[in-house]
Amino acid sequence: MRILITGGAGFLGSHLCERLLGEGHEVICLDNFYTGRKGNIAHLLSNPYFELVRHDVTDPFKFEVDQIYNLACPASPPHYQHNPIKTTKTSVMGAIHCLGLAKRVGARVFQASTSEVYGDPEVHPQTESYKGSVNPIGIRACYDEGKRCAETLFFDYHRQNRVDIRIARIFNTYGPRMLPDDGRVVSNFIMQALRGEDLTIYGDGTQTRSFCYVDDLVDGFVRLMNTLDITGPVNLGNPGEFTMLELAEKILAKIGGSSGLTFHPLPGDDPLQRQPDITLARRELDWEPSVDLEEGLTRTIEYFRTLA
Ligand code: NAD
Ligand code: UDP
């Protein structure tokens, strides 16, 4: 197949490009390099089945493709809050342009949605039927509401124009090729520990997240995309849930050194807890994560050591 990946030069996108090329597909990687890096896909440029296009998804685009994975959108809070209007435009206009293209060429289209559609959840763990608790005027809204609107557009194109859609709700994912300075907790803690700096805990560190290793997630993407008669949304994530203090302890135990902890104010609307219920993915996709946090952190630390 010929497959378009928007945001293909980013953290998740670059792993997906590799996986699909490895399966023998042609891949078109479209990216504006806001948070993506040519370095993430430089090793793919000599592959004749790989094409790189510098383009912004807020402008229309046309390609003859069989499948579209729409990943374009900054994912780290400091990056998506840097230009919040652009973040909403990227999610909403990017979705419209992917869906319009899918409609025109009859492609199947996948949306990288997020656990952020659940906001600061009152239901725990989060199931796909939970409608969420999002502050529409807070500092995370540009991302959360942009992604919620994208899901709405996906379902309306599906109902109105019979576009073949897949929606994954991705929970916190980490691994090699995260940007060392992207502000997300795993990359922050690892880089701080490698530099011998104190780890920055926001709030009291008792808030929780559930961390999925990138290879597991990408496998979930491909399974969801290629399963028939399913639209989603489907939660994809690792149900192992940890406080930020536990995460810091694990990283310090692996890296050693003299780092301690410093405490900083909790950013606005930061969710207190997050854990995916992956019953649906287990049943419909026969998918569940296989890399636990210990192993995933070891692999990720190895990668960050090569940068330090
Ligand atoms: P990332 O920031 O590394 O990748 C996003 C990519 O999109 C980058 O290459 C960036 O340059 C590109 N991009 C941004 N705006 C664009 C635009 N207007 N036009 C074209 N390209 C643009 O982030 P990631 O972690 O790889 O996330 C990929 C997708 O998965 C995002 O849509 C994100 O919302 C979603 N997601 C990720 C996580 C996670 O934990 N990593 C969790 C939930 C959802
Ligand atoms: N966090 C932290 N220290 C950091 C970066 C983040 O304690 O240096 C916290 C953050 O407040 C949040 C959690 O870690 O509660 C996960 O943050 P991240 O930005 O990785 O993802 P998200 O909040 O989008 O789930």
Short mmCIF file of C-alpha atoms and ligand atoms in Angstrom, two decimals:
data_model
loop_
_atom_site.label_atom_id
_atom_site.label_comp_id
_atom_site.label_asym_id
_atom_site.label_seq_id
_atom_site.Cartn_x
_atom_site.Cartn_y
_atom_site.Cartn_z
CA MET A 1 0.00 0.00 0.00
CA ARG A 2 0.95 3.66 -0.27
CA ILE A 3 0.55 5.25 3.14
CA LEU A 4 0.64 8.90 4.21
CA ILE A 5 1.83 9.73 7.73
CA THR A 6 1.30 13.33 8.85
CA GLY A 7 3.69 14.24 11.65
CA GLY A 8 5.89 11.42 10.37
CA ALA A 9 9.16 13.07 11.46
CA GLY A 10 8.07 13.24 15.10
CA PHE A 11 8.63 10.80 17.94
CA LEU A 12 5.78 8.36 17.24
CA GLY A 13 5.61 9.13 13.51
CA SER A 14 9.22 8.16 12.84
CA HIS A 15 8.74 4.77 14.52
CA LEU A 16 5.58 4.24 12.49
CA CYS A 17 7.42 5.13 9.23
CA GLU A 18 10.02 2.48 10.06
CA ARG A 19 7.44 -0.14 10.92
CA LEU A 20 5.41 0.37 7.72
CA LEU A 21 8.48 0.46 5.46
CA GLY A 22 9.58 -2.77 7.15
CA GLU A 23 6.26 -4.32 6.14
CA GLY A 24 6.96 -3.43 2.50
CA HIS A 25 4.68 -0.41 2.13
CA GLU A 26 5.45 2.90 0.42
CA VAL A 27 5.49 5.71 2.97
CA ILE A 28 4.96 9.43 2.43
CA CYS A 29 6.05 11.35 5.52
CA LEU A 30 4.54 14.85 5.73
CA ASP A 31 5.80 17.22 8.42
CA ASN A 32 6.39 20.92 9.07
CA PHE A 33 9.24 20.12 11.52
CA TYR A 34 7.71 22.09 14.38
CA THR A 35 8.61 19.36 16.90
CA GLY A 36 9.77 16.74 14.41
CA ARG A 37 13.38 16.38 13.35
CA LYS A 38 14.99 15.31 10.06
CA GLY A 39 17.37 13.32 12.24
CA ASN A 40 14.48 11.05 13.24
CA ILE A 41 14.00 9.88 9.66
CA ALA A 42 17.45 10.59 8.12
CA HIS A 43 18.20 6.86 8.04
CA LEU A 44 15.08 6.29 5.90
CA LEU A 45 15.85 8.88 3.20
CA SER A 46 17.84 6.48 1.04
CA ASN A 47 14.94 4.00 0.94
CA PRO A 48 13.27 4.33 -2.49
CA TYR A 49 9.89 3.57 -0.90
CA PHE A 50 10.17 6.56 1.46
CA GLU A 51 9.28 10.17 0.54
CA LEU A 52 9.61 13.22 2.75
CA VAL A 53 7.36 16.25 2.19
CA ARG A 54 7.76 19.50 4.13
CA HIS A 55 4.23 20.78 4.50
CA ASP A 56 1.85 22.17 7.11
CA VAL A 57 -1.43 20.25 7.62
CA THR A 58 -3.30 23.53 8.07
CA ASP A 59 -2.85 23.94 4.29
CA PRO A 60 -4.60 21.40 2.01
CA PHE A 61 -2.65 18.56 0.40
CA LYS A 62 -3.32 15.85 -2.19
CA PHE A 63 -1.75 12.40 -2.53
CA GLU A 64 -2.98 9.16 -4.08
CA VAL A 65 -2.81 6.92 -1.02
CA ASP A 66 -4.54 3.88 0.44
CA GLN A 67 -4.18 4.79 4.11
CA ILE A 68 -3.57 7.99 6.11
CA TYR A 69 -2.25 8.15 9.67
CA ASN A 70 -2.88 11.66 11.05
CA LEU A 71 -0.28 12.28 13.76
CA ALA A 72 0.58 15.93 13.07
CA CYS A 73 0.23 17.90 16.30
CA PRO A 74 2.70 18.84 19.03
CA ALA A 75 2.13 16.51 21.99
CA SER A 76 4.18 17.95 24.84
CA PRO A 77 2.37 20.58 26.98
CA PRO A 78 5.11 23.29 26.67
CA HIS A 79 5.15 22.80 22.89
CA TYR A 80 1.39 22.80 22.35
CA GLN A 81 0.93 25.75 24.75
CA HIS A 82 3.66 27.79 23.02
CA ASN A 83 1.28 28.75 20.20
CA PRO A 84 -2.13 27.51 21.37
CA ILE A 85 -4.10 28.98 18.46
CA LYS A 86 -1.87 27.13 16.01
CA THR A 87 -2.33 23.93 18.05
CA THR A 88 -6.10 24.06 17.68
CA LYS A 89 -5.77 24.92 13.98
CA THR A 90 -3.42 21.98 13.47
CA SER A 91 -5.82 19.52 15.07
CA VAL A 92 -8.99 20.83 13.47
CA MET A 93 -7.78 21.88 10.01
CA GLY A 94 -5.40 18.93 9.85
CA ALA A 95 -8.33 16.60 10.50
CA ILE A 96 -10.48 18.32 7.86
CA HIS A 97 -7.70 18.07 5.27
CA CYS A 98 -7.00 14.40 6.04
CA LEU A 99 -10.70 13.54 5.96
CA GLY A 100 -11.29 15.48 2.72
CA LEU A 101 -8.40 13.62 1.11
CA ALA A 102 -9.63 10.27 2.44
CA LYS A 103 -13.08 10.99 1.04
CA ARG A 104 -11.69 11.97 -2.38
CA VAL A 105 -9.34 9.02 -2.85
CA GLY A 106 -11.23 6.41 -0.80
CA ALA A 107 -8.43 6.00 1.74
CA ARG A 108 -8.83 4.68 5.28
CA VAL A 109 -7.85 7.36 7.80
CA PHE A 110 -6.50 7.01 11.33
CA GLN A 111 -6.58 9.74 13.97
CA ALA A 112 -4.00 9.94 16.76
CA SER A 113 -6.34 11.11 19.49
CA THR A 114 -5.43 11.24 23.14
CA SER A 115 -6.33 10.39 26.71
CA GLU A 116 -6.56 14.19 27.09
CA VAL A 117 -10.09 13.97 25.66
CA TYR A 118 -10.97 12.63 29.14
CA GLY A 119 -9.51 15.79 30.75
CA ASP A 120 -9.09 15.47 34.53
CA PRO A 121 -11.12 12.25 34.74
CA GLU A 122 -13.71 11.44 37.40
CA VAL A 123 -13.91 7.84 36.13
CA HIS A 124 -10.93 5.60 36.82
CA PRO A 125 -9.58 3.74 34.90
CA GLN A 126 -10.88 5.51 31.79
CA THR A 127 -13.11 3.55 29.42
CA GLU A 128 -13.96 4.72 25.91
CA SER A 129 -17.57 5.37 26.97
CA TYR A 130 -16.49 8.02 29.52
CA LYS A 131 -17.24 11.43 28.01
CA GLY A 132 -14.56 13.34 29.89
CA SER A 133 -14.11 16.38 32.08
CA VAL A 134 -12.30 19.05 30.09
CA ASN A 135 -11.99 22.73 30.97
CA PRO A 136 -12.76 24.43 27.62
CA ILE A 137 -11.02 27.68 28.58
CA GLY A 138 -7.93 26.38 30.36
CA ILE A 139 -4.34 26.25 29.15
CA ARG A 140 -4.64 22.61 28.00
CA ALA A 141 -7.85 23.28 26.06
CA CYS A 142 -6.08 24.16 22.79
CA TYR A 143 -4.90 20.56 22.69
CA ASP A 144 -7.79 18.76 24.44
CA GLU A 145 -10.60 20.55 22.63
CA GLY A 146 -8.72 20.47 19.32
CA LYS A 147 -8.45 16.69 19.62
CA ARG A 148 -12.09 16.39 20.73
CA CYS A 149 -13.23 18.43 17.71
CA ALA A 150 -11.06 16.24 15.46
CA GLU A 151 -12.88 13.16 16.80
CA THR A 152 -16.21 14.89 16.06
CA LEU A 153 -15.09 15.59 12.49
CA PHE A 154 -13.95 12.00 12.03
CA PHE A 155 -17.36 10.66 13.10
CA ASP A 156 -19.28 13.21 11.01
CA TYR A 157 -17.26 12.38 7.87
CA HIS A 158 -17.90 8.72 8.67
CA ARG A 159 -21.68 9.15 9.11
CA GLN A 160 -22.19 11.75 6.36
CA ASN A 161 -19.68 10.58 3.74
CA ARG A 162 -19.00 6.97 4.77
CA VAL A 163 -15.28 7.71 5.22
CA ASP A 164 -13.52 4.67 6.69
CA ILE A 165 -12.11 5.93 10.01
CA ARG A 166 -10.04 4.64 12.94
CA ILE A 167 -9.55 6.61 16.16
CA ALA A 168 -6.93 5.68 18.76
CA ARG A 169 -6.95 7.39 22.17
CA ILE A 170 -3.28 7.30 23.07
CA PHE A 171 -2.11 7.38 26.68
CA ASN A 172 1.34 8.70 27.70
CA THR A 173 3.95 7.03 25.50
CA TYR A 174 7.73 7.27 25.79
CA GLY A 175 10.86 5.89 24.17
CA PRO A 176 13.83 6.72 21.93
CA ARG A 177 13.50 9.88 19.76
CA MET A 178 11.50 11.88 22.28
CA LEU A 179 13.12 15.30 22.21
CA PRO A 180 15.44 15.67 25.21
CA ASP A 181 14.10 19.16 25.91
CA ASP A 182 10.44 18.60 25.07
CA GLY A 183 9.20 19.10 28.62
CA ARG A 184 7.44 15.75 29.01
CA VAL A 185 8.06 14.01 32.27
CA VAL A 186 10.01 10.94 31.10
CA SER A 187 12.47 12.91 28.94
CA ASN A 188 12.81 15.65 31.59
CA PHE A 189 13.59 13.22 34.42
CA ILE A 190 16.05 11.14 32.38
CA MET A 191 17.95 14.16 31.05
CA GLN A 192 18.04 15.78 34.50
CA ALA A 193 19.37 12.57 36.08
CA LEU A 194 22.00 12.12 33.35
CA ARG A 195 23.18 15.72 33.89
CA GLY A 196 23.28 15.27 37.68
CA GLU A 197 20.56 17.90 38.14
CA ASP A 198 17.63 17.61 40.55
CA LEU A 199 14.46 16.11 39.08
CA THR A 200 11.63 18.66 38.80
CA ILE A 201 8.44 17.34 40.42
CA TYR A 202 5.37 19.43 39.62
CA GLY A 203 2.89 19.58 42.51
CA ASP A 204 3.46 17.00 45.24
CA GLY A 205 4.21 14.23 42.74
CA THR A 206 1.25 12.06 43.76
CA GLN A 207 -0.51 12.59 40.40
CA THR A 208 -0.43 9.43 38.27
CA ARG A 209 0.18 8.51 34.65
CA SER A 210 0.35 5.17 32.83
CA PHE A 211 3.35 4.87 30.51
CA CYS A 212 3.43 2.84 27.30
CA TYR A 213 6.62 1.96 25.44
CA VAL A 214 6.66 3.23 21.83
CA ASP A 215 7.02 -0.18 20.09
CA ASP A 216 3.91 -1.49 21.83
CA LEU A 217 1.93 1.58 20.86
CA VAL A 218 2.96 1.46 17.19
CA ASP A 219 1.90 -2.20 17.08
CA GLY A 220 -1.51 -1.10 18.41
CA PHE A 221 -1.73 1.56 15.67
CA VAL A 222 -1.13 -0.95 12.90
CA ARG A 223 -3.55 -3.48 14.36
CA LEU A 224 -6.30 -0.88 14.72
CA MET A 225 -5.75 0.48 11.21
CA ASN A 226 -5.96 -3.00 9.67
CA THR A 227 -8.88 -4.39 11.65
CA LEU A 228 -12.13 -4.42 9.69
CA ASP A 229 -15.48 -3.15 10.97
CA ILE A 230 -14.15 -1.00 13.76
CA THR A 231 -14.05 2.78 14.01
CA GLY A 232 -12.89 3.25 17.59
CA PRO A 233 -12.31 5.19 19.65
CA VAL A 234 -10.02 2.57 21.15
CA ASN A 235 -7.77 3.28 24.14
CA LEU A 236 -4.12 2.38 23.49
CA GLY A 237 -1.80 2.54 26.48
CA ASN A 238 -0.14 0.53 29.21
CA PRO A 239 -2.39 0.12 32.27
CA GLY A 240 0.60 0.12 34.66
CA GLU A 241 -0.05 3.28 36.71
CA PHE A 242 2.64 5.20 38.63
CA THR A 243 2.91 8.44 40.61
CA MET A 244 5.48 10.95 39.39
CA LEU A 245 7.41 10.30 42.62
CA GLU A 246 7.56 6.58 41.77
CA LEU A 247 8.72 7.40 38.24
CA ALA A 248 11.44 9.69 39.61
CA GLU A 249 12.61 6.97 42.03
CA LYS A 250 12.81 4.38 39.24
CA ILE A 251 14.83 6.67 36.99
CA LEU A 252 17.19 7.69 39.79
CA ALA A 253 17.70 4.04 40.74
CA LYS A 254 18.68 3.21 37.13
CA ILE A 255 20.93 6.21 36.50
CA GLY A 256 22.43 6.72 39.94
CA GLY A 257 24.43 9.90 40.60
CA SER A 258 23.77 12.75 42.97
CA SER A 259 20.40 14.08 41.76
CA GLY A 260 17.67 14.85 44.29
CA LEU A 261 14.15 16.19 43.82
CA THR A 262 12.89 19.78 43.63
CA PHE A 263 9.22 20.66 43.88
CA HIS A 264 7.53 23.18 41.57
CA PRO A 265 3.92 24.40 41.25
CA LEU A 266 1.51 22.07 39.47
CA PRO A 267 0.57 23.57 36.06
CA GLY A 268 -3.09 24.53 35.52
CA ASP A 269 -5.58 21.73 34.78
CA ASP A 270 -2.89 19.03 35.15
CA PRO A 271 -4.90 15.77 35.47
CA LEU A 272 -4.54 14.04 38.85
CA GLN A 273 -4.85 10.49 37.59
CA ARG A 274 -4.82 8.61 34.33
CA GLN A 275 -5.02 4.92 33.50
CA PRO A 276 -6.40 3.29 30.35
CA ASP A 277 -9.00 0.55 30.47
CA ILE A 278 -7.79 -1.52 27.48
CA THR A 279 -10.51 -4.20 27.55
CA LEU A 280 -11.69 -3.11 24.09
CA ALA A 281 -8.19 -3.22 22.53
CA ARG A 282 -7.55 -6.64 24.08
CA ARG A 283 -10.82 -8.01 22.73
CA GLU A 284 -11.04 -6.36 19.29
CA LEU A 285 -7.35 -6.03 18.37
CA ASP A 286 -5.89 -8.88 20.40
CA TRP A 287 -3.43 -6.25 21.60
CA GLU A 288 -1.77 -5.53 24.89
CA PRO A 289 1.57 -3.97 25.81
CA SER A 290 4.51 -6.32 26.34
CA VAL A 291 7.25 -3.93 27.53
CA ASP A 292 6.96 -2.95 31.19
CA LEU A 293 8.19 0.35 32.61
CA GLU A 294 11.46 -1.10 33.93
CA GLU A 295 12.46 -2.48 30.54
CA GLY A 296 11.14 0.52 28.59
CA LEU A 297 13.05 2.96 30.81
CA THR A 298 16.26 0.96 30.38
CA ARG A 299 15.93 1.17 26.57
CA THR A 300 15.03 4.87 26.69
CA ILE A 301 17.90 5.76 29.02
CA GLU A 302 20.30 3.97 26.64
CA TYR A 303 19.07 6.24 23.86
CA PHE A 304 19.35 9.44 25.89
CA ARG A 305 22.89 8.48 26.97
CA THR A 306 23.90 8.63 23.29
CA LEU A 307 22.75 12.30 23.25
CA ALA A 308 24.20 13.40 26.58
P1 NAD B 1 5.78 14.92 18.33
O1 NAD B 1 5.66 16.35 18.73
O2 NAD B 1 7.10 14.26 18.41
O3 NAD B 1 5.24 14.70 16.85
C1 NAD B 1 4.31 15.54 16.21
C2 NAD B 1 4.78 15.75 14.79
O4 NAD B 1 3.81 16.56 14.11
C3 NAD B 1 6.12 16.49 14.70
O5 NAD B 1 6.95 15.85 13.76
C4 NAD B 1 5.72 17.90 14.25
O6 NAD B 1 6.76 18.57 13.56
C5 NAD B 1 4.51 17.59 13.40
N1 NAD B 1 3.59 18.74 13.27
C6 NAD B 1 3.11 19.53 14.25
N2 NAD B 1 2.30 20.46 13.74
C7 NAD B 1 2.26 20.24 12.40
C8 NAD B 1 1.59 20.88 11.32
N3 NAD B 1 0.80 21.95 11.52
N4 NAD B 1 1.79 20.39 10.08
C9 NAD B 1 2.59 19.33 9.85
N5 NAD B 1 3.25 18.68 10.84
C10 NAD B 1 3.07 19.15 12.10
O7 NAD B 1 4.69 14.15 19.21
P2 NAD B 1 4.37 12.57 19.29
O8 NAD B 1 4.52 12.18 20.70
O9 NAD B 1 5.08 11.83 18.23
O10 NAD B 1 2.81 12.61 18.98
C11 NAD B 1 2.28 12.24 17.72
C12 NAD B 1 0.77 12.29 17.77
O11 NAD B 1 0.28 11.41 18.79
C13 NAD B 1 0.23 13.67 18.11
O12 NAD B 1 -0.94 13.90 17.33
C14 NAD B 1 -0.15 13.57 19.57
O13 NAD B 1 -1.20 14.43 19.91
C15 NAD B 1 -0.56 12.11 19.69
N6 NAD B 1 -0.38 11.62 21.06
C16 NAD B 1 0.85 11.34 21.56
C17 NAD B 1 0.98 10.91 22.87
C18 NAD B 1 2.32 10.57 23.47
O14 NAD B 1 2.37 10.24 24.66
N7 NAD B 1 3.40 10.57 22.76
C19 NAD B 1 -0.15 10.77 23.67
C20 NAD B 1 -1.39 11.09 23.14
C21 NAD B 1 -1.51 11.50 21.81
N1 UDP B 2 5.73 16.56 35.33
C1 UDP B 2 6.62 16.69 36.40
N2 UDP B 2 7.88 17.15 36.13
C2 UDP B 2 8.29 17.47 34.88
C3 UDP B 2 7.40 17.32 33.79
C4 UDP B 2 6.11 16.88 34.06
O1 UDP B 2 6.28 16.39 37.56
O2 UDP B 2 9.47 17.86 34.74
C5 UDP B 2 4.37 16.02 35.60
C6 UDP B 2 3.26 16.83 34.98
O3 UDP B 2 2.85 17.87 35.85
C7 UDP B 2 2.18 15.77 34.82
C8 UDP B 2 2.99 14.48 34.55
O4 UDP B 2 4.31 14.76 35.00
O5 UDP B 2 1.47 15.61 36.01
C9 UDP B 2 3.03 14.07 33.09
O6 UDP B 2 3.44 15.19 32.34
P1 UDP B 2 3.66 15.14 30.75
O7 UDP B 2 3.87 16.55 30.30
O8 UDP B 2 4.71 14.14 30.43
O9 UDP B 2 2.31 14.55 30.16
P2 UDP B 2 0.75 14.94 30.34
O10 UDP B 2 0.59 15.88 31.49
O11 UDP B 2 0.35 15.55 29.05
O12 UDP B 2 0.11 13.64 30.62
#
